[in-house]
Every structure is written in C-alpha cells, then in structure tokens.
Amino acid sequence: MRLIADELGGERGGESVFSGIGFTLGVGEPLTVTGPNGSGKSTLLRVVAGFLPVAEGRIALEGGGEDYPTVASACHYLGHSNAMKTALTVVENLAFWRDFLGETDRDLPVSEALEQVGLGGIGHLPFAYLSTGQRRRAAIAKLLVAHRPLWLLDEPTAGLDKASEARFAGLMQAHCAAGGMIVAATHLPLGLEGARELRMGFKERTVIAGGIC
Amino acid sequence: MLALYLRDLSLSIRAGGGALTGIIFFLAVVVAVPFGVGPDLNLLSRIGPAILWIAALLACLLGLDRLFQADREDGSLDLLVLSADRHFLALTVLVKCLAHWTGSVLPLVIAAPLLGLFMNIAPVGIGAAMLTLAVGTPAITFIGAVGAAVAVALPRGGLLISVLVLPLTIPVLIFGVSASYGAVHDPDPFMQPFLILAALTLFLAVIGPVAAALALRHGAD
C-alpha cells in the first residue's frame, strides 16, 4: 500500500495555500510535516483526507485493495478538536467510535486502548471532567479502537506532557512497525525514528501595485 | 448505525441536550393562545388542531440548528463525513434525523393530547392531531436537516435555518391541519390529506438526507 501525492496543491476560500507538494509514503513509513504557522500543514492534511477538494495535482492510495479503495476509507484523522462528546463518559465515547468506525478484528477493546494511553482508571468519568492533556490522550485512544492503516495527525502532541509524548511516540512506532503509515503535522519533535520530514514554506506571492497576482 | 442513534439519543436526553427546550416552548405557545383569543370554547376547539400544529412546527425548528453544529464544533462531523465509504453519508444523516426526532420531537407528540385538552378539542380530534403530528413531524425534521447542513458553518445559523426551512414545511402544515380537521368535521375528508401527509414524509425521508449529505460533503472546510 502506498500513499502518493503528486504536485499536490490546496486552497482555502479560493486562495492557494500551498502547491507543488509531492511525496510517496510506503508501508511502515512515517512522515512529519513541518513549517511556520500558516504554511498550510493543516490544509494539506485536510486535502489528503478529502475534506477539501484537491486544487491541483493528485493524491491517491495505491494497493489498498477492496478494504481501502480510497484515502478516506484508509485513514484516521486526528484534528485540533478531539471529536468526543463532553456529556458522555470516556468509555461511552470510545465505545461509540469503536462501533461506528471499527470493522476489523484488529480493533483494540476500549479498556485496553485506555490502558495504552495511560487512562486506565478514569474511563467512567464524563469527558468534560478531563484535563486538556487527558482529553488528547483519550482522542489518541480513538486511533486504537478502530484499525486504520493511515493516521493523519494534526498537532497530535498538543497539550501532552513528556511521559505521554514518549508513550505516544511508542504507539506510533508500533503502528508503523505493524505496517501502518503516519502523516503528522507538528511543531514539536515527535520522537519518531526514521521519519522523513516535509518542510512547507510560505508560497511566494508577487505584489504589483498593491494587488496580489 | 445503531450506535450513532443511541449516542445522539442519549446526548439529547442528558444535560444540555435541549430536548426539554422544545417541549417547554410548545407548552408556552399553546397555553398562551387561550389567553390571547379569549375563553370562547367553540372558537378554541375550532382552531385547536391548527394551534397544536403551528406550535409543534415552531418547536421543531427550535432545536434544528444543533443537529450538525454540535458535531461540527467538537470535530465529530469530520469523522462522520470521513467514514462515508463505510456508512453511506445520507444514511448517517437519516439516522441522526431519526435520533433527533425521537429525542426532541416525539415528546411533543406525546404532550399533544394534554395540550389538546387546553384547547377544548374533541377526543377524536385529539387523537387525529396526535396521529397527524406523529406522521407529519418527521418530514419537518428531514427538511430541517437540509437547512441545518447548509448553515452548519455559520455561528448563528439558527434563525437562517428557520427562514430557509419554514416555507418548505408549509405543505406539511397544510395537510397535517386539514387531516386533523377532517377527522372532526364531517364533510371534510380525513384519509386523503392524511395519506398525502404520509407520502410527504416518505418522500422527504429520501430527498432530505441525500440533499443534506451533499451539503455536508461540500461544506467542509
């Protein structure tokens, strides 16, 4: 299975944010996307996931077979928000996503996923009672309760402490070792060994007589 | 899909779900009418079914803006759209609509007979009003889903949704009220408007979720 981006360009509100991005990601390979604020890291992830239309070039998943015909069907998207309901408990939230997203026998049970992110004892609490870092860890547990080969992570370690960062790095290594792929947009080092880096920069604009061409 | 239905239902019942808001609004509108038009029992029983229907329609519109917006704010909507390959997105929308109807609108239908007593509606009329509400209000939810999907990105989309949706719900209101009248007033037919109402609901159960799914897919940013 390979994720291929070819001369990929994305835009927001009709204005080009990035263009000419190309990478190929094979099985077991992580890719970190770095760059200054506003360089289009999040937009790139959203274009890859298919939330935003591809402005130019192409993004494709090859060799996904019947299980994963498209990028969207093969990926987990962990955005800035955690996609959890504050009124439900952590276990209820995860059990819902496990039911809704999961289908393979590689899905972890909810309790085991919580153990893996170090939230073993607090599954019964409403999500609203959790701290920022704990919420992020619960959202990371969501990646484990339903198996997807491709993880699209947008600032995944925001709010995590050192120990949790290390634990998450271990989870990502394990995911790659099991044949997964990761595209992570980040400012912080993720502790991923052998990760390739995609640097994004501001797209050059030429200003002529006050107008943007 | 059942998991989604149960999650949305339990969210609407729990604190902050807003299921009670609709009932209280419904109650307030219906109770205010006798004070407004005066204690003329004949008049009240004549306009009663229509008042019940109008109040139910407005109460339905009240909670619609949260249908997708709550999911959008916490990021769940992205994941629901993302899994469109596994779960047909229109079906996801349909399930969300049904959960919303069960949580927020079904209580109105159940409360309708009690409020019908306030309006001095005959027992047959109360039964007819309840039946037409039960059959007709899902149509309002399905139309509302389209409005909610279109306005999902707007921070104060509630009013816009009502303005968008209200004209489209008028046929439902007309056939709902005329069926309720038909059950009580003899020469008027009950069956024909009731069947058209049922047909409207079935028709919109297909068109509404498909249109809402299209709007959601293209409204992502």
Coordinates of C-alpha atoms in Angstrom, one line a residue:
Chain A
M1 CA 0.0 0.0 0.0
R2 CA 1.4 3.4 -1.0
L3 CA 0.1 6.9 -0.4
I4 CA 1.1 9.1 -3.3
A5 CA 0.9 12.9 -3.5
D6 CA 1.9 14.3 -6.9
E7 CA 2.2 18.1 -7.4
L8 CA -0.5 18.5 -4.9
G9 CA -2.0 21.9 -4.3
G10 CA -4.6 23.1 -1.9
E11 CA -6.6 26.3 -1.4
R12 CA -8.8 27.9 1.1
G13 CA -11.5 30.3 0.1
G14 CA -10.2 30.4 -3.4
E15 CA -6.7 31.4 -2.4
S16 CA -3.9 29.0 -2.9
V17 CA -2.2 27.9 0.3
F18 CA 0.4 25.5 -1.0
S19 CA 1.2 23.9 -4.3
G20 CA 3.7 21.5 -5.8
I21 CA 3.8 19.1 -2.8
G22 CA 4.9 15.7 -3.7
F23 CA 5.7 12.6 -1.6
T24 CA 5.4 8.9 -1.6
L25 CA 4.7 7.0 1.6
G26 CA 5.2 3.3 1.8
V27 CA 4.1 0.7 4.3
G28 CA 5.6 1.4 7.8
E29 CA 6.8 4.9 6.9
P30 CA 6.1 8.0 9.0
L31 CA 6.2 11.5 7.5
T32 CA 6.3 14.6 9.6
V33 CA 5.1 17.9 8.1
T34 CA 6.7 21.0 9.5
G35 CA 6.7 24.6 8.7
P36 CA 5.7 28.0 10.1
N37 CA 2.2 28.9 11.1
G38 CA 0.1 29.5 8.0
S39 CA 2.2 27.4 5.7
G40 CA -0.6 25.0 5.0
K41 CA 0.1 22.0 7.2
S42 CA -3.4 21.5 8.4
T43 CA -4.8 22.3 4.9
L44 CA -2.5 19.6 3.5
L45 CA -3.9 17.1 5.9
R46 CA -7.4 18.1 5.2
V47 CA -6.8 17.8 1.4
V48 CA -5.2 14.4 1.9
A49 CA -8.2 13.2 4.0
G50 CA -10.6 14.6 1.3
F51 CA -12.4 17.3 3.4
L52 CA -11.1 19.9 1.0
P53 CA -11.0 19.5 -2.8
V54 CA -7.7 19.0 -4.5
A55 CA -6.9 22.2 -6.2
E56 CA -4.2 20.8 -8.4
G57 CA -2.2 17.6 -8.8
R58 CA -3.5 14.4 -7.2
I59 CA -3.5 12.3 -4.0
A60 CA -4.1 8.6 -4.2
L61 CA -3.8 5.4 -2.3
E62 CA -2.4 2.6 -4.3
G63 CA -2.7 -1.1 -3.4
G64 CA -5.4 -0.6 -0.8
G65 CA -7.4 -3.4 -2.3
E66 CA -11.1 -3.8 -1.6
D67 CA -10.8 -2.9 2.1
Y68 CA -9.3 0.5 1.4
P69 CA -10.4 1.8 -2.0
T70 CA -9.8 5.5 -1.2
V71 CA -7.6 7.5 1.1
A72 CA -10.6 8.5 3.2
S73 CA -11.5 4.8 3.9
A74 CA -8.0 4.0 5.0
C75 CA -7.3 6.9 7.3
H76 CA -7.8 8.1 10.8
Y77 CA -8.0 11.9 11.1
L78 CA -7.0 13.4 14.4
G79 CA -7.6 17.1 14.1
H80 CA -7.3 20.0 16.5
S81 CA -10.6 19.0 18.1
N82 CA -10.9 15.7 19.8
A83 CA -14.3 14.5 18.3
M84 CA -15.6 13.5 21.7
K85 CA -18.8 14.4 23.4
T86 CA -18.4 16.2 26.7
A87 CA -21.7 14.9 28.1
L88 CA -20.7 11.2 27.6
T89 CA -18.1 9.3 29.6
V90 CA -14.7 8.4 28.1
V91 CA -15.7 4.8 27.7
E92 CA -19.1 5.7 26.1
N93 CA -17.3 8.0 23.6
L94 CA -14.7 5.4 22.7
A95 CA -17.3 2.6 22.5
F96 CA -19.3 4.7 20.1
W97 CA -16.3 5.3 17.8
R98 CA -15.3 1.6 18.0
D99 CA -18.8 0.6 16.9
F100 CA -19.1 3.2 14.2
L101 CA -15.6 3.1 12.7
G102 CA -14.5 -0.4 13.5
E103 CA -14.9 -3.5 11.5
T104 CA -11.7 -5.5 11.5
D105 CA -10.6 -7.9 14.2
R106 CA -7.5 -5.8 14.8
D107 CA -9.5 -3.2 16.8
L108 CA -8.5 -3.0 20.4
P109 CA -11.1 -3.2 23.1
V110 CA -11.9 0.1 24.7
S111 CA -10.4 -0.8 28.1
E112 CA -7.1 -1.9 26.5
A113 CA -6.9 1.2 24.4
L114 CA -7.3 3.3 27.5
E115 CA -4.6 1.4 29.2
Q116 CA -2.3 2.0 26.3
V117 CA -2.6 5.8 26.6
G118 CA -2.4 5.7 30.4
L119 CA -6.0 6.5 31.2
G120 CA -6.9 3.1 32.7
G121 CA -8.6 4.3 35.8
I122 CA -10.8 7.1 34.5
G123 CA -12.9 5.7 31.8
H124 CA -16.0 6.2 33.8
L125 CA -15.6 10.0 34.0
P126 CA -17.5 12.3 31.7
F127 CA -15.2 13.6 29.0
A128 CA -15.9 17.2 30.3
Y129 CA -14.1 16.4 33.6
L130 CA -10.8 15.6 31.8
S131 CA -7.8 18.0 31.5
T132 CA -6.6 19.1 28.1
G133 CA -3.8 16.5 28.1
Q134 CA -6.1 13.7 29.2
R135 CA -8.6 14.7 26.5
R136 CA -5.9 14.5 23.9
R137 CA -4.9 11.1 25.2
A138 CA -8.5 9.9 25.0
A139 CA -8.6 11.1 21.4
I140 CA -5.4 9.2 20.7
A141 CA -7.1 6.1 22.2
K142 CA -9.7 6.6 19.5
L143 CA -6.9 5.8 16.9
L144 CA -6.5 2.4 18.6
V145 CA -10.1 1.2 19.0
A146 CA -10.6 1.1 15.2
H147 CA -7.8 -0.1 12.9
R148 CA -6.8 2.2 10.0
P149 CA -3.5 1.8 8.1
L150 CA -3.0 5.6 7.7
W151 CA -3.0 8.1 10.5
L152 CA -3.4 11.7 9.7
L153 CA -2.4 13.6 12.8
D154 CA -2.6 17.4 13.2
E155 CA -0.5 18.6 16.1
P156 CA -1.1 15.3 17.9
T157 CA 1.0 16.1 20.9
A158 CA -0.5 19.5 21.7
G159 CA -1.2 19.5 25.5
L160 CA 0.7 16.3 26.3
D161 CA 3.3 16.0 29.0
K162 CA 6.7 14.4 28.5
A163 CA 5.7 11.0 29.6
S164 CA 2.6 10.9 27.4
E165 CA 4.6 12.2 24.5
A166 CA 7.0 9.3 24.9
R167 CA 4.2 6.9 25.2
F168 CA 2.5 8.3 22.1
A169 CA 5.8 8.0 20.2
G170 CA 5.9 4.3 21.2
L171 CA 2.3 3.9 19.9
M172 CA 3.3 5.5 16.6
Q173 CA 6.4 3.3 16.3
A174 CA 4.3 0.2 17.0
H175 CA 1.7 1.4 14.4
C176 CA 4.4 1.8 11.7
A177 CA 6.1 -1.5 12.7
A178 CA 2.7 -3.2 12.1
G179 CA 2.6 -1.9 8.6
G180 CA 0.9 1.5 9.2
M181 CA 1.6 4.9 7.7
I182 CA 1.6 8.2 9.5
V183 CA 1.4 11.8 8.2
A184 CA 1.8 14.1 11.2
A185 CA 1.8 17.9 11.0
T186 CA 3.7 19.2 14.0
H187 CA 5.9 21.9 15.5
L188 CA 7.3 19.6 18.2
P189 CA 9.7 16.7 17.7
L190 CA 7.5 13.6 17.8
G191 CA 10.3 11.2 18.7
L192 CA 9.8 9.1 15.6
E193 CA 12.9 7.4 14.4
G194 CA 13.5 7.4 10.7
A195 CA 10.7 9.8 10.0
R196 CA 11.0 11.8 6.8
E197 CA 10.3 15.4 7.0
L198 CA 8.3 17.5 4.6
R199 CA 9.0 21.2 5.1
M200 CA 6.4 23.6 4.0
G201 CA 7.0 27.3 3.4
F202 CA 5.1 30.4 2.5
K203 CA 4.1 30.4 -1.1
E204 CA 5.8 33.3 -2.8
R205 CA 3.5 36.0 -3.9
T206 CA 4.3 38.8 -6.2
V207 CA 2.8 42.1 -5.3
I208 CA 2.4 44.5 -8.1
A209 CA 0.8 48.0 -7.5
G210 CA -0.9 46.8 -4.3
G211 CA -2.7 43.9 -5.9
I212 CA -1.9 40.2 -5.5
C213 CA -1.3 38.3 -8.6
Chain B
M1 CA -25.6 2.9 12.8
L2 CA -27.5 1.8 15.9
A3 CA -24.5 3.2 17.9
L4 CA -25.0 6.6 16.3
Y5 CA -28.7 6.5 17.0
L6 CA -28.2 5.6 20.7
R7 CA -25.4 8.2 21.1
D8 CA -27.5 11.0 19.7
L9 CA -30.5 10.0 21.7
S10 CA -28.6 9.9 25.0
L11 CA -27.0 13.2 24.2
S12 CA -30.4 14.8 23.6
I13 CA -31.7 13.5 26.9
R14 CA -28.7 14.3 29.0
A15 CA -27.9 17.8 30.4
G16 CA -27.5 20.4 27.8
G17 CA -29.2 18.3 25.1
G18 CA -32.0 20.8 24.7
A19 CA -34.8 18.1 24.4
L20 CA -36.8 19.9 27.1
T21 CA -36.5 23.3 25.4
G22 CA -38.8 22.2 22.6
I23 CA -41.4 20.8 24.9
I24 CA -41.4 24.0 27.1
F25 CA -41.7 26.2 24.0
F26 CA -44.5 24.0 22.7
L27 CA -46.3 24.3 26.0
A28 CA -45.8 28.0 26.2
V29 CA -47.2 28.7 22.8
V30 CA -50.3 26.5 23.2
V31 CA -51.1 27.8 26.7
A32 CA -50.7 31.4 25.7
V33 CA -53.3 31.1 22.9
P34 CA -56.5 30.8 25.1
F35 CA -55.4 33.9 27.0
G36 CA -55.0 35.7 23.7
V37 CA -58.2 34.7 21.9
G38 CA -60.4 34.6 25.0
P39 CA -62.4 31.8 26.6
D40 CA -64.7 31.1 23.7
L41 CA -64.7 27.2 23.8
N42 CA -66.2 26.8 20.4
L43 CA -63.6 29.0 18.8
L44 CA -60.8 27.3 20.7
S45 CA -62.0 23.8 19.7
R46 CA -62.2 25.0 16.1
I47 CA -58.7 26.5 15.9
G48 CA -57.2 23.9 18.4
P49 CA -55.7 21.5 15.9
A50 CA -54.2 24.3 13.9
I51 CA -52.6 25.9 17.0
L52 CA -51.2 22.5 18.1
W53 CA -49.7 22.0 14.6
I54 CA -48.2 25.6 14.4
A55 CA -46.7 25.3 17.9
A56 CA -45.3 21.9 17.1
L57 CA -43.8 23.2 13.8
L58 CA -42.1 26.1 15.6
A59 CA -40.9 23.9 18.4
C60 CA -39.4 21.5 15.8
L61 CA -37.5 24.4 14.2
L62 CA -36.1 25.5 17.5
G63 CA -33.6 22.7 18.1
L64 CA -32.7 22.0 14.4
D65 CA -29.6 24.2 14.3
R66 CA -27.8 21.9 16.8
L67 CA -28.4 18.9 14.5
F68 CA -25.0 19.1 12.9
Q69 CA -23.4 22.1 14.5
A70 CA -22.7 20.3 17.8
D71 CA -20.9 17.6 15.9
R72 CA -19.0 20.1 13.9
E73 CA -17.8 22.0 16.9
D74 CA -16.2 19.0 18.6
G75 CA -14.8 17.6 15.3
S76 CA -17.2 14.5 15.2
L77 CA -18.7 15.7 11.9
D78 CA -15.3 15.4 10.2
L79 CA -15.1 11.7 11.2
L80 CA -18.7 11.0 10.2
V81 CA -18.1 12.5 6.7
L82 CA -14.7 10.7 6.6
S83 CA -16.4 7.3 7.1
A84 CA -18.7 7.9 4.1
D85 CA -17.2 4.9 2.3
R86 CA -18.3 2.5 5.0
H87 CA -21.5 4.2 6.1
F88 CA -23.4 5.9 3.2
L89 CA -23.4 9.5 4.4
A90 CA -27.1 10.0 3.6
L91 CA -27.9 7.1 5.8
T92 CA -25.8 8.6 8.6
V93 CA -27.8 11.8 8.2
L94 CA -31.1 9.8 8.2
V95 CA -30.1 8.1 11.5
K96 CA -29.2 11.5 13.0
C97 CA -32.5 12.9 11.9
L98 CA -34.4 9.9 13.4
A99 CA -32.5 10.3 16.7
H100 CA -33.2 14.0 16.7
W101 CA -36.9 13.3 16.1
T102 CA -37.1 10.7 18.8
G103 CA -35.3 12.9 21.3
S104 CA -36.8 16.3 20.6
V105 CA -40.0 15.9 18.6
L106 CA -41.6 12.7 19.9
P107 CA -42.0 14.2 23.4
L108 CA -44.1 17.0 21.6
V109 CA -46.3 14.4 20.0
I110 CA -46.8 12.7 23.4
A111 CA -47.6 16.0 25.1
A112 CA -50.1 17.0 22.4
P113 CA -53.1 15.2 23.9
L114 CA -52.7 17.1 27.2
L115 CA -52.4 20.4 25.4
G116 CA -55.4 19.4 23.2
L117 CA -57.5 19.4 26.4
F118 CA -56.5 23.1 27.0
M119 CA -57.9 23.8 23.5
N120 CA -61.2 22.0 24.2
I121 CA -60.6 19.7 21.2
A122 CA -63.0 16.7 21.0
P123 CA -61.4 13.3 21.9
V124 CA -61.5 12.2 18.2
G125 CA -59.8 15.5 17.2
I126 CA -57.1 15.0 19.8
G127 CA -56.4 11.5 18.5
A128 CA -56.3 12.8 15.0
A129 CA -54.0 15.7 15.9
M130 CA -51.6 13.3 17.7
L131 CA -51.6 10.9 14.8
T132 CA -51.0 13.5 12.2
L133 CA -48.2 15.0 14.3
A134 CA -46.6 11.6 14.7
V135 CA -46.8 11.1 10.9
G136 CA -46.0 14.6 9.8
T137 CA -43.3 15.9 12.1
P138 CA -40.6 13.6 10.7
A139 CA -41.0 15.4 7.4
I140 CA -40.2 18.7 9.2
T141 CA -37.0 17.2 10.6
F142 CA -35.9 15.9 7.2
I143 CA -36.4 19.3 5.6
G144 CA -34.7 20.9 8.6
A145 CA -31.7 18.6 8.2
V146 CA -31.1 20.2 4.8
G147 CA -31.2 23.7 6.3
A148 CA -29.0 22.6 9.2
A149 CA -26.5 21.1 6.8
V150 CA -26.4 24.2 4.6
A151 CA -26.0 26.5 7.6
V152 CA -23.6 24.3 9.6
A153 CA -20.6 26.5 9.2
L154 CA -22.5 29.7 10.4
P155 CA -22.0 30.5 14.0
R156 CA -25.6 31.9 14.5
G157 CA -27.3 29.8 11.9
G158 CA -30.5 29.1 13.9
L159 CA -32.5 31.9 12.5
L160 CA -31.3 31.4 9.0
I161 CA -32.3 27.7 9.2
S162 CA -35.8 28.7 10.3
V163 CA -36.1 31.2 7.5
L164 CA -34.8 28.7 4.9
V165 CA -36.9 25.8 6.2
L166 CA -40.3 27.4 7.1
P167 CA -41.6 27.9 3.6
L168 CA -40.7 24.3 2.7
T169 CA -42.7 23.0 5.6
I170 CA -45.9 24.8 4.7
P171 CA -47.3 21.8 2.7
V172 CA -46.7 19.5 5.7
L173 CA -48.6 22.0 7.9
I174 CA -51.5 22.4 5.4
F175 CA -52.1 18.6 5.1
G176 CA -51.5 18.0 8.7
V177 CA -54.1 20.5 9.8
S178 CA -56.6 19.6 7.1
A179 CA -56.4 15.9 8.1
S180 CA -56.9 16.8 11.8
Y181 CA -60.0 18.9 10.8
G182 CA -61.2 16.1 8.6
A183 CA -61.4 13.7 11.5
V184 CA -63.8 16.0 13.4
H185 CA -65.8 18.0 10.7
D186 CA -67.9 15.6 8.8
P187 CA -68.0 16.5 5.2
D188 CA -64.2 17.1 5.1
P189 CA -62.1 14.0 4.3
F190 CA -59.6 12.6 6.7
M191 CA -58.0 9.9 4.7
Q192 CA -56.9 11.8 1.6
P193 CA -54.9 14.6 3.4
F194 CA -53.5 12.1 5.8
L195 CA -52.2 9.9 3.1
I196 CA -50.7 12.9 1.3
L197 CA -49.0 13.8 4.6
A198 CA -47.6 10.3 4.9
A199 CA -46.4 10.4 1.3
L200 CA -44.7 13.8 2.0
T201 CA -42.9 12.2 5.0
L202 CA -41.7 9.2 3.0
F203 CA -40.7 11.4 0.0
L204 CA -38.7 13.8 2.3
A205 CA -37.1 10.9 4.2
V206 CA -35.3 10.1 0.9
I207 CA -34.7 13.6 -0.5
G208 CA -33.8 15.4 2.7
P209 CA -30.9 13.2 3.9
V210 CA -29.5 13.0 0.4
A211 CA -29.5 16.7 0.0
A212 CA -28.2 17.3 3.5
A213 CA -25.3 14.8 2.8
L214 CA -24.4 16.7 -0.3
A215 CA -24.4 19.9 1.6
L216 CA -22.2 18.5 4.4
R217 CA -19.8 17.0 1.9
H218 CA -19.2 20.2 0.1
G219 CA -19.5 22.5 3.1
A220 CA -16.4 21.1 4.9
D221 CA -13.5 23.5 5.3

